[in-house]
Coordinates of N, CA, C and O in Angstrom, one line a residue:
X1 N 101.2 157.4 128.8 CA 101.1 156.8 127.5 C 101.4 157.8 126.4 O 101.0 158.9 126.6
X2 N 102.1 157.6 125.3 CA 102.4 158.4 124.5 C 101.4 158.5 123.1 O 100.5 157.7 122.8
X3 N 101.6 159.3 122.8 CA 100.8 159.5 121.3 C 100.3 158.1 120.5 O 101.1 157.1 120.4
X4 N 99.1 157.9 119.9 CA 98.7 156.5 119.6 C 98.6 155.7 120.4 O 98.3 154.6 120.0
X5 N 98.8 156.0 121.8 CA 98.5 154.7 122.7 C 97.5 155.4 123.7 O 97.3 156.6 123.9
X6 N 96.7 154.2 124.4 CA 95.7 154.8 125.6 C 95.9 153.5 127.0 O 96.6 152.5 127.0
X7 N 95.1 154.0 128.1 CA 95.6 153.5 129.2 C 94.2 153.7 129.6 O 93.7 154.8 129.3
X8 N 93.3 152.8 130.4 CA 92.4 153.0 131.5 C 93.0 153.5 132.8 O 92.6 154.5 133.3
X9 N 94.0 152.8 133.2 CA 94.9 153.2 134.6 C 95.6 154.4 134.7 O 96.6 154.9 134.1
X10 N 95.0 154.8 135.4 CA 95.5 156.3 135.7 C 97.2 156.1 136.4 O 97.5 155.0 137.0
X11 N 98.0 156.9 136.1 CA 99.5 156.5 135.8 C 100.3 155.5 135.6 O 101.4 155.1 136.1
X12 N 99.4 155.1 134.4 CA 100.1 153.4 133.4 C 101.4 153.7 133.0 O 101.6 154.8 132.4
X13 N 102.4 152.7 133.4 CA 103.9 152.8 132.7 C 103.4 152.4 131.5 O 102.3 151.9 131.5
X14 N 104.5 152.9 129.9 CA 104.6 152.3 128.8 C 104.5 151.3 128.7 O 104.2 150.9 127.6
X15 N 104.8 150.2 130.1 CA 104.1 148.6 129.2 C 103.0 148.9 129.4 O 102.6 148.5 128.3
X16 N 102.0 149.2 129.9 CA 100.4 148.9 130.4 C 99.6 149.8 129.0 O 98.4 149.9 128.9
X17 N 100.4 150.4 128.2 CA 99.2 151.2 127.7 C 99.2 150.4 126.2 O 100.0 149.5 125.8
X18 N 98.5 150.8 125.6 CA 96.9 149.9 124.5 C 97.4 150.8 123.0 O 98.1 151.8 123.1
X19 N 97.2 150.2 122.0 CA 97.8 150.8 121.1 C 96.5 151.2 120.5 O 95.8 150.2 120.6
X20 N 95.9 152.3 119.8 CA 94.4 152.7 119.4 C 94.6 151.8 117.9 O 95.5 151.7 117.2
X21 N 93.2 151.3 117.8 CA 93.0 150.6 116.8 C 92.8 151.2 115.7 O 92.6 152.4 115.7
X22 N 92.9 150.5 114.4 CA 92.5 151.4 113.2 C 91.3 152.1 113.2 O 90.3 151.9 114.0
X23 N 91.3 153.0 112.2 CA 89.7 154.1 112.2 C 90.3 154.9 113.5 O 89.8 156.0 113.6
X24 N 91.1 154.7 114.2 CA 91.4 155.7 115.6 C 92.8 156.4 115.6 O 93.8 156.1 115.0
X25 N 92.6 157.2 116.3 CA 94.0 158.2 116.5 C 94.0 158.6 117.7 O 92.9 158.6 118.2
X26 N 95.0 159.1 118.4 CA 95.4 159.7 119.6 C 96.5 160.7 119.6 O 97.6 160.2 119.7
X27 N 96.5 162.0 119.5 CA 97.3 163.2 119.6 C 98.0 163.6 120.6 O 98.9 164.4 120.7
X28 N 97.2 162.7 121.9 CA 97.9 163.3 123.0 C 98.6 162.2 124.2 O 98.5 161.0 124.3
X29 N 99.5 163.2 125.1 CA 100.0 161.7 125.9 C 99.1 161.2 127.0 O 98.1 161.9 127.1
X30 N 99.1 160.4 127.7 CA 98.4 159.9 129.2 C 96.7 160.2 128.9 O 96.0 160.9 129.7
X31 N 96.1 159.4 127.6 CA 95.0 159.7 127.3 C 94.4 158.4 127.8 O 95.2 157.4 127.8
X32 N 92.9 158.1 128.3 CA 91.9 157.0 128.4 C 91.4 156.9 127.1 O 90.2 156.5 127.0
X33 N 91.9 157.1 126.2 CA 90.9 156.5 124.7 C 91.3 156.8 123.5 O 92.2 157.6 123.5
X34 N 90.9 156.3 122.6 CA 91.3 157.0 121.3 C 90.2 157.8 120.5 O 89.0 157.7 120.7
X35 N 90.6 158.7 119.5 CA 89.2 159.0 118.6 C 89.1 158.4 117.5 O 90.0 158.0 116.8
X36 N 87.5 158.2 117.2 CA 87.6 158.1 115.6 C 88.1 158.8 114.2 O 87.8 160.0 113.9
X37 N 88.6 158.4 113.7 CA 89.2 159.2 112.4 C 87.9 160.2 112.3 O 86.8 159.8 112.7
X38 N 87.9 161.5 111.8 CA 87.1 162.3 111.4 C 86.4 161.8 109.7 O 87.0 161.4 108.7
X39 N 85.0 162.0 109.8 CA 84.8 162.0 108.1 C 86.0 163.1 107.2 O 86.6 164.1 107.5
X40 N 86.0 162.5 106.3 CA 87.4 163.2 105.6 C 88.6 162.3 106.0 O 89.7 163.0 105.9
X41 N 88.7 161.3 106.3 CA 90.0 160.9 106.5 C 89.9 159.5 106.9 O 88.8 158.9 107.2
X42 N 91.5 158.7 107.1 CA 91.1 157.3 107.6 C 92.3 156.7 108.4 O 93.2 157.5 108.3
X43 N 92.6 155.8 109.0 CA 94.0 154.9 109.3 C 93.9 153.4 109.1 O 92.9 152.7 109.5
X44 N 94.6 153.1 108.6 CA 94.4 151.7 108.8 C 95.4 151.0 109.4 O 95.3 149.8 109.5
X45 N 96.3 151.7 110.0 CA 97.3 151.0 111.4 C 97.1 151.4 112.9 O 96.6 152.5 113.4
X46 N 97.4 150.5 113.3 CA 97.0 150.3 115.0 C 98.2 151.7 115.4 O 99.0 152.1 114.6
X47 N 98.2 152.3 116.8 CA 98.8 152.9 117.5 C 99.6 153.9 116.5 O 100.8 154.0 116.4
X48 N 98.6 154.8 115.9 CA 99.0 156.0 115.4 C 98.3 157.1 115.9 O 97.2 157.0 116.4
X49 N 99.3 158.4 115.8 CA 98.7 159.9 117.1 C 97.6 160.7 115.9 O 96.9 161.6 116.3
X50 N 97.5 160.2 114.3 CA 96.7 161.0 113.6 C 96.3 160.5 112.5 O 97.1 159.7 111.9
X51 N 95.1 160.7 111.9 CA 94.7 160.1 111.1 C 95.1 160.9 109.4 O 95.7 162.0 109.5
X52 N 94.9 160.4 108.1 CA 95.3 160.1 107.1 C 94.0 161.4 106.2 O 92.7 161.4 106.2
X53 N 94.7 162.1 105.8 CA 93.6 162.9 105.2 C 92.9 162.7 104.4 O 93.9 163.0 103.8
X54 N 92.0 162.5 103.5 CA 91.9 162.3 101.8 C 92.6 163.1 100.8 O 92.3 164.3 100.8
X55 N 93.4 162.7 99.8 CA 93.6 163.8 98.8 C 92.7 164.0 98.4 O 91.6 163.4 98.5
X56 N 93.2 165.9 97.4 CA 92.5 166.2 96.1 C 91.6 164.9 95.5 O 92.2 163.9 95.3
X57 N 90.5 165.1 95.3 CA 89.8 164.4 94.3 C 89.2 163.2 94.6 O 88.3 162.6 93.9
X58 N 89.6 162.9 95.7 CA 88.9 161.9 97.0 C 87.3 162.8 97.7 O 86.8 163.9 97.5
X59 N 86.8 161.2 99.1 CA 86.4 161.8 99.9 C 86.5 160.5 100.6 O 86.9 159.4 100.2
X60 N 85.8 160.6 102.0 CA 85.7 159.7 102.5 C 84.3 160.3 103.6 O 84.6 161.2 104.4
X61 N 82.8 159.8 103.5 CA 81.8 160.5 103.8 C 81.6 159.9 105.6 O 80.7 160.2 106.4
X62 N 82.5 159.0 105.9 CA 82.2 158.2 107.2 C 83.2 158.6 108.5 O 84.2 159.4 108.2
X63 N 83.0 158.2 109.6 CA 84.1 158.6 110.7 C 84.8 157.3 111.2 O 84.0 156.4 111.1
X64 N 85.9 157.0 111.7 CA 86.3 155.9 112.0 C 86.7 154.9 110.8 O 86.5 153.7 110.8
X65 N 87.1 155.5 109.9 CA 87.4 154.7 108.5 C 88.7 154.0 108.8 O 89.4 154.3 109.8
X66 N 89.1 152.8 107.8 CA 90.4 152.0 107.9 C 91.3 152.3 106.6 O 92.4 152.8 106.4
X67 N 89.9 151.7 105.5 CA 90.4 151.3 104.5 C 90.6 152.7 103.1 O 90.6 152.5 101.9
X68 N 90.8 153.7 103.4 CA 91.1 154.8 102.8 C 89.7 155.5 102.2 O 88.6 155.3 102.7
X69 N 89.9 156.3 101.2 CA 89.0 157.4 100.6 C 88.1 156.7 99.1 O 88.5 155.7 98.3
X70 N 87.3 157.3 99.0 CA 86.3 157.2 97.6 C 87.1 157.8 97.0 O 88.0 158.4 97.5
X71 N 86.7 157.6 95.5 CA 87.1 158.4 94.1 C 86.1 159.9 94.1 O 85.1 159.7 94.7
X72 N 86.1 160.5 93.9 CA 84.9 161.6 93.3 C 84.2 160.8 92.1 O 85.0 160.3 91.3
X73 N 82.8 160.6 92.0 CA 82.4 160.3 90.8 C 82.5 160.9 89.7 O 83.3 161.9 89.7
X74 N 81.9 160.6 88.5 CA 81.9 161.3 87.4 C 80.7 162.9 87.6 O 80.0 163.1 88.6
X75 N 80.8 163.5 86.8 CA 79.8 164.8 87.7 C 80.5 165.4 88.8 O 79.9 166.5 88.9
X76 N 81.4 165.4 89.6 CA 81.7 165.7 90.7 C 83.6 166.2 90.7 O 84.2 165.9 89.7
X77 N 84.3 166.9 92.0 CA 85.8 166.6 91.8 C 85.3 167.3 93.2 O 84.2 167.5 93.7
X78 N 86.8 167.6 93.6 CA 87.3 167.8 94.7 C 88.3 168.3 94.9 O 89.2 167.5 94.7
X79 N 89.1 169.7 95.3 CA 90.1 170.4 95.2 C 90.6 170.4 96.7 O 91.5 171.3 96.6
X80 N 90.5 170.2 97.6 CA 90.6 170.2 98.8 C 90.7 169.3 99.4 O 89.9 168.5 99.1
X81 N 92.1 168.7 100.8 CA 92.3 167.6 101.1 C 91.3 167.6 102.6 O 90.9 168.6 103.2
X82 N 91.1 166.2 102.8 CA 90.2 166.0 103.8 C 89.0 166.2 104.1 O 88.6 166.7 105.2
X83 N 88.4 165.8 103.0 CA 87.0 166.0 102.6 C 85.7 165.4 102.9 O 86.1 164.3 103.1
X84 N 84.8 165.3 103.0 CA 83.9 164.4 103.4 C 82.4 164.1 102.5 O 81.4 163.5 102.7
X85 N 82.9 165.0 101.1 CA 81.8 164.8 100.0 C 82.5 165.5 99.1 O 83.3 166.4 99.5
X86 N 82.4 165.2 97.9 CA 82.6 165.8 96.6 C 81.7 167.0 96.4 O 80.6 167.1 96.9
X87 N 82.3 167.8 95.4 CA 81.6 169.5 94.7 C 80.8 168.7 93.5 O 81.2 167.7 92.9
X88 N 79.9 169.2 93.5 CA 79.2 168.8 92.3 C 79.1 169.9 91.3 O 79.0 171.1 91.5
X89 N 79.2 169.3 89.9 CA 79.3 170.4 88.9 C 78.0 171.1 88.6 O 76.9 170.5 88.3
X90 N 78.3 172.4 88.5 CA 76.6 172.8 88.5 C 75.8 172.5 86.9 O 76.3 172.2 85.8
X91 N 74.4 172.7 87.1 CA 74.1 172.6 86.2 C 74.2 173.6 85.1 O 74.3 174.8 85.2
X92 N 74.2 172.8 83.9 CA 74.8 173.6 82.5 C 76.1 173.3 82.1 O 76.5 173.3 80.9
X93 N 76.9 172.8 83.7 CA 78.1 172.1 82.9 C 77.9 170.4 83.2 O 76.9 169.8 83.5
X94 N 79.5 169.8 82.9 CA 79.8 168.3 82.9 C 80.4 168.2 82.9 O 81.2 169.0 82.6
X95 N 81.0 166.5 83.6 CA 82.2 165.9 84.0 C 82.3 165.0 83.7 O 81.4 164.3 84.3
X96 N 83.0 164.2 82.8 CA 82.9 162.8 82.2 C 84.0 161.7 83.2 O 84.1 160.5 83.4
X97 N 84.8 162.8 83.8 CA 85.9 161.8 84.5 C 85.6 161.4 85.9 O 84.5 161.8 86.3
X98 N 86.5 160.7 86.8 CA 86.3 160.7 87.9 C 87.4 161.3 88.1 O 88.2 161.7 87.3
X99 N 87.6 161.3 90.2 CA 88.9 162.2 90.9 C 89.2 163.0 90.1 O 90.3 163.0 89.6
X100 N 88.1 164.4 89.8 CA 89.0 165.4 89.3 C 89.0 166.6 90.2 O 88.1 167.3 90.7
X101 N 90.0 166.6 90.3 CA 90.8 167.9 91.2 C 90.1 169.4 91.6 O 90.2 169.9 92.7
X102 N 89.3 170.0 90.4 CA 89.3 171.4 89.9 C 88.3 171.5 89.0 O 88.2 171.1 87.8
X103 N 87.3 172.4 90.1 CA 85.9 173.0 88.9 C 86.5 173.0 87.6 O 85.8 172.6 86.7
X104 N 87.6 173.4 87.3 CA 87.9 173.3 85.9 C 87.6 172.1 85.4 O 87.4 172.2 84.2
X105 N 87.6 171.3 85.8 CA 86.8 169.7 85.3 C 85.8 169.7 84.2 O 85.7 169.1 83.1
X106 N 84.8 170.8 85.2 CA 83.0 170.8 85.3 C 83.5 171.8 83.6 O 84.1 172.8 83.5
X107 N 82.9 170.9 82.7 CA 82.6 171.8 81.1 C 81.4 172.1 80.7 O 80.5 171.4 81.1
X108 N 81.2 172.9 80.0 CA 80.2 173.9 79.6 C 79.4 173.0 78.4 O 80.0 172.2 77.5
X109 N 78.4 173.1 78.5 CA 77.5 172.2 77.7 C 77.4 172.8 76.1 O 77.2 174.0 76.4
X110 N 77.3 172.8 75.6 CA 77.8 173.6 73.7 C 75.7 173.5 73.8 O 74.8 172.8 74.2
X111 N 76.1 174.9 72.9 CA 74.7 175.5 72.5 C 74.0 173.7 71.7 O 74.6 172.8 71.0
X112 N 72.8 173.8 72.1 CA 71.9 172.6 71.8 C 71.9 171.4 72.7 O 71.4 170.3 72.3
X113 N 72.5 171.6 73.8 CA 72.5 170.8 74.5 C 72.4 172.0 75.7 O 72.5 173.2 75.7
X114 N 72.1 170.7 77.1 CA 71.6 171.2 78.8 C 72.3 170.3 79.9 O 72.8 169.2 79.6
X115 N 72.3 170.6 80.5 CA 72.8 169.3 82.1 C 72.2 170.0 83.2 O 72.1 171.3 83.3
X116 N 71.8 169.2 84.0 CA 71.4 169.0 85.4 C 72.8 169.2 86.2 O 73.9 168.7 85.8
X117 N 72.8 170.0 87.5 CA 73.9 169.5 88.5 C 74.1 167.9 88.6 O 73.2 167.0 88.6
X118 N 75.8 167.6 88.6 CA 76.2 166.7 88.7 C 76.1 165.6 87.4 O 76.3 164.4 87.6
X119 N 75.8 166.1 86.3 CA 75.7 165.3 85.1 C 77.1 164.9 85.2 O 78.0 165.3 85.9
X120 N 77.2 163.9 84.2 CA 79.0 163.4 83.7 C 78.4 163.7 81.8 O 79.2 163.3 80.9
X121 N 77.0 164.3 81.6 CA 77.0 164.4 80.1 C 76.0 165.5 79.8 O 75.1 165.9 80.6
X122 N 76.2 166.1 78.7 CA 75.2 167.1 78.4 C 73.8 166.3 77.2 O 74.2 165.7 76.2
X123 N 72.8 166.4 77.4 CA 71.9 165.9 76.8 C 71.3 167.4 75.8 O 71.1 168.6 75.8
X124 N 71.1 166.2 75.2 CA 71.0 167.0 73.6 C 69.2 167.5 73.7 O 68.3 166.8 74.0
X125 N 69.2 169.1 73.2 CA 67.9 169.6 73.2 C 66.6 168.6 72.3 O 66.7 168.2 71.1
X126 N 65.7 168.6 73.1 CA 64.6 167.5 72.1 C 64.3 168.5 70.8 O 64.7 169.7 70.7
X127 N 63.5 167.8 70.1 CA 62.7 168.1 68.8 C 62.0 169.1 69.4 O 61.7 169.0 70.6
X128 N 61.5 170.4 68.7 CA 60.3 171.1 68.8 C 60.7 172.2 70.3 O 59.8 172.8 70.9
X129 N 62.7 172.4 70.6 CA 63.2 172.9 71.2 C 64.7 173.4 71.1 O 65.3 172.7 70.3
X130 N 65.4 174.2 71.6 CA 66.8 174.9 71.2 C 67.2 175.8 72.5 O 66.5 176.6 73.1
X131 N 68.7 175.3 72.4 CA 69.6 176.2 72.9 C 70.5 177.2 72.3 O 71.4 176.7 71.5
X132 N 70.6 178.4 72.3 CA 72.1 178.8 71.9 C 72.8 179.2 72.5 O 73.7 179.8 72.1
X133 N 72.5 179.0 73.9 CA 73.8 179.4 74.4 C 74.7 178.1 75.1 O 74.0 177.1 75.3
X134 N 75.8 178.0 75.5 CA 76.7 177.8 75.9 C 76.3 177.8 77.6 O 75.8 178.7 78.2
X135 N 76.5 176.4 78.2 CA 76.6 176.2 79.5 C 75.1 176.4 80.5 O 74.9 176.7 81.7
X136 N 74.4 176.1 79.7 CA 72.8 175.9 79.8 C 72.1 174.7 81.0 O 72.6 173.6 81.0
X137 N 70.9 174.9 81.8 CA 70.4 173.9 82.6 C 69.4 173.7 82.0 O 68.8 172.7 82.5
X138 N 68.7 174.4 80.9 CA 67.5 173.6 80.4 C 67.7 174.3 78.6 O 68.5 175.1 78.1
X139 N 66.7 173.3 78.0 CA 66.5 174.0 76.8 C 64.9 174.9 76.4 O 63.8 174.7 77.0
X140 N 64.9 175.5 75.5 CA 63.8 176.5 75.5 C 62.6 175.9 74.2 O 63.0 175.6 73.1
X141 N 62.1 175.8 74.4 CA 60.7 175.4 73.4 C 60.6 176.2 72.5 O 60.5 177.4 72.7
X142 N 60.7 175.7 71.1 CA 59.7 177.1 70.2 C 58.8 177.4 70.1 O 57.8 176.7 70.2
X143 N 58.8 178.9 69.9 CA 57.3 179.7 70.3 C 56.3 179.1 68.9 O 56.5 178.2 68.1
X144 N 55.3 179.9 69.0 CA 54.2 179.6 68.2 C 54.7 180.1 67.0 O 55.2 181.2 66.9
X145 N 54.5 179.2 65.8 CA 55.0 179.9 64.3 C 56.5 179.4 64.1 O 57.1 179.4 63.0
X146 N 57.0 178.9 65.2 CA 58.5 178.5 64.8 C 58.5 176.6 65.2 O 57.8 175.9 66.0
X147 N 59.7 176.1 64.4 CA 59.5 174.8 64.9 C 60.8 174.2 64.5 O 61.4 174.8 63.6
X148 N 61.3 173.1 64.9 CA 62.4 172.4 64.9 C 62.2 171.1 64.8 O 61.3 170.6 65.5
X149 N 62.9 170.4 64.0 CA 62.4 168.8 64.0 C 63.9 167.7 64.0 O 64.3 166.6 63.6
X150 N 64.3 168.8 64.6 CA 66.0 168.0 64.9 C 66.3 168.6 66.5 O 65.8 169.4 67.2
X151 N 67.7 167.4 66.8 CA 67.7 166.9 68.0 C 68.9 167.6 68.2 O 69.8 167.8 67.4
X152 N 68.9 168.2 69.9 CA 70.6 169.7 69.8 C 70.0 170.4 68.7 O 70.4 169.8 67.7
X153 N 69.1 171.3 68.3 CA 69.1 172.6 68.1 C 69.5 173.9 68.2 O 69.2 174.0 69.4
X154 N 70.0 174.8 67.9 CA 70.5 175.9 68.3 C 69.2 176.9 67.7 O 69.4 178.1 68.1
X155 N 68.5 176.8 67.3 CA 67.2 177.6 66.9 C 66.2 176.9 66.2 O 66.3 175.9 65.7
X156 N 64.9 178.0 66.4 CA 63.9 177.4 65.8 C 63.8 178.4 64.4 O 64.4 179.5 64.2
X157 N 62.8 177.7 63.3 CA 62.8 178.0 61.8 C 61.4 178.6 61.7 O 60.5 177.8 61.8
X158 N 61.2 180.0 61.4 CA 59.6 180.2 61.2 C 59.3 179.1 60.2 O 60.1 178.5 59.5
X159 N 57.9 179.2 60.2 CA 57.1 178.2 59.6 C 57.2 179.1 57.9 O 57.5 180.3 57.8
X160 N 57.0 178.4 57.0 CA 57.3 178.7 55.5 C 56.0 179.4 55.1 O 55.0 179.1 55.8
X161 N 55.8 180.1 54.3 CA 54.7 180.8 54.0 C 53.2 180.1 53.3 O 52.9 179.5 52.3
X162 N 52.4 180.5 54.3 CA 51.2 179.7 54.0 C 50.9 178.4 55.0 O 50.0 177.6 54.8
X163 N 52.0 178.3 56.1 CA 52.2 177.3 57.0 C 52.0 178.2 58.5 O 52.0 179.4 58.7
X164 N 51.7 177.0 59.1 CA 51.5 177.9 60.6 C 52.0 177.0 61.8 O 52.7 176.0 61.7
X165 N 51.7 177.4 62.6 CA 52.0 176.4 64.1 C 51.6 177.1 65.0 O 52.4 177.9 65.4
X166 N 50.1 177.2 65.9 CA 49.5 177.9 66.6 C 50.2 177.7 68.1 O 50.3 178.7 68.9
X167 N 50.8 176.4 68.5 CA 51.5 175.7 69.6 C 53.1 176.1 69.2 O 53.8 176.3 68.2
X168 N 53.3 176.1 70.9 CA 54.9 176.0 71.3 C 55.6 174.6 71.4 O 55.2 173.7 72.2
X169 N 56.6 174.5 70.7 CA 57.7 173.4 71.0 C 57.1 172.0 70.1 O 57.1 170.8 70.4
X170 N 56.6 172.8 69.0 CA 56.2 171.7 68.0 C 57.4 171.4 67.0 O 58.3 172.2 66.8
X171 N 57.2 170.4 66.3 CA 58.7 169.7 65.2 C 58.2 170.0 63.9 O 59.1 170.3 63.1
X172 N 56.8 170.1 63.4 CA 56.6 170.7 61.9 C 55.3 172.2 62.5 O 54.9 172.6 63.6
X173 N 55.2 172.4 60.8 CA 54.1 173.7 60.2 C 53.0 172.8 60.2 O 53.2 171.6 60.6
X174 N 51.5 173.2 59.8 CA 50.4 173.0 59.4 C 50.7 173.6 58.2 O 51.6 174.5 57.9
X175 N 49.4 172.9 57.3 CA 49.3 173.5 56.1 C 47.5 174.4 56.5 O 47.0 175.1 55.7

């Protein structure tokens, strides 16, 4: 039997042998079986010797696939063919698109904002806290005496004179 095809019968002529079904492949001649497509890849035609890789920006997480590859979600890309999960973007950056190609995707979260791995958004630092830097996984609280009462902060404001704030990551002063 030649490539994509299989035979139970040990020295089957070309009519006797079996064409491997989709999700399957066969690389070799005078084989008893086919394999399943590998995760990372799929077929969806009968009596082929190899299966179908995923592009860039794909994946496909199962073995024995027919019907082709996933998108990479938002948060995620994929630079590499034949894949079986997407890269996730780490935390501090973000990905708003899907199928993208290239950590270059993954963007840096602007001072006053944070992300989690795999965000597709940067969330904006709460009240009574601040970022300033650039490509951040959390935001920082203001210390005692300083306070913020706006949302994305890039700093906290000492308290005005005659005002206090004994607590961290508060939004006003005491009088």
């Amino acid at each position: 039997c030649q490539p994509g095809t299989y035979s139970f019968a040990l020295g089957a002529t070309i009519d006797e042998c079996l064409l491997c079904s989709p999700g399957t492949c066969q690389p070799g001649d005078g084989q008893i079986g086919c394999n399943d497509c590998d995760a990372g890849s799929y077929q969806p035609d009968s009596g082929k010797a190899s299966c179908i890789p995923c592009t860039i920006g794909k994946y496909q997480p199962l073995t024995g696939q027919t019907s082709g590859c996933i998108v990479c979600e938002k948060g995620k890309y994929q630079s590499q063919v034949g894949q079986s999960a997407c890269e996730v973007c780490s935390a501090g950056t973000y990905n708003a698109l899907t199928q993208q190609t290239s950590i270059a995707a993954c963007l840096n979260c602007n001072p006053g904002s944070y992300s989690s791995a795999g965000d597709d958004s940067c969330t904006l630092c709460a009240k009574g806290a601040y970022q300033k830097y650039i490509g951040q996984a959390t935001c920082r609280l203001c210390s005692a005496g300083k306070v913020t009462n706006v949302l994305g902060s890039i700093q906290c404001d000492p308290c005005q004179l005659g005002y206090y704030q004994p607590t961290a990551g508060e939004t006003t002063c005491m009088a």
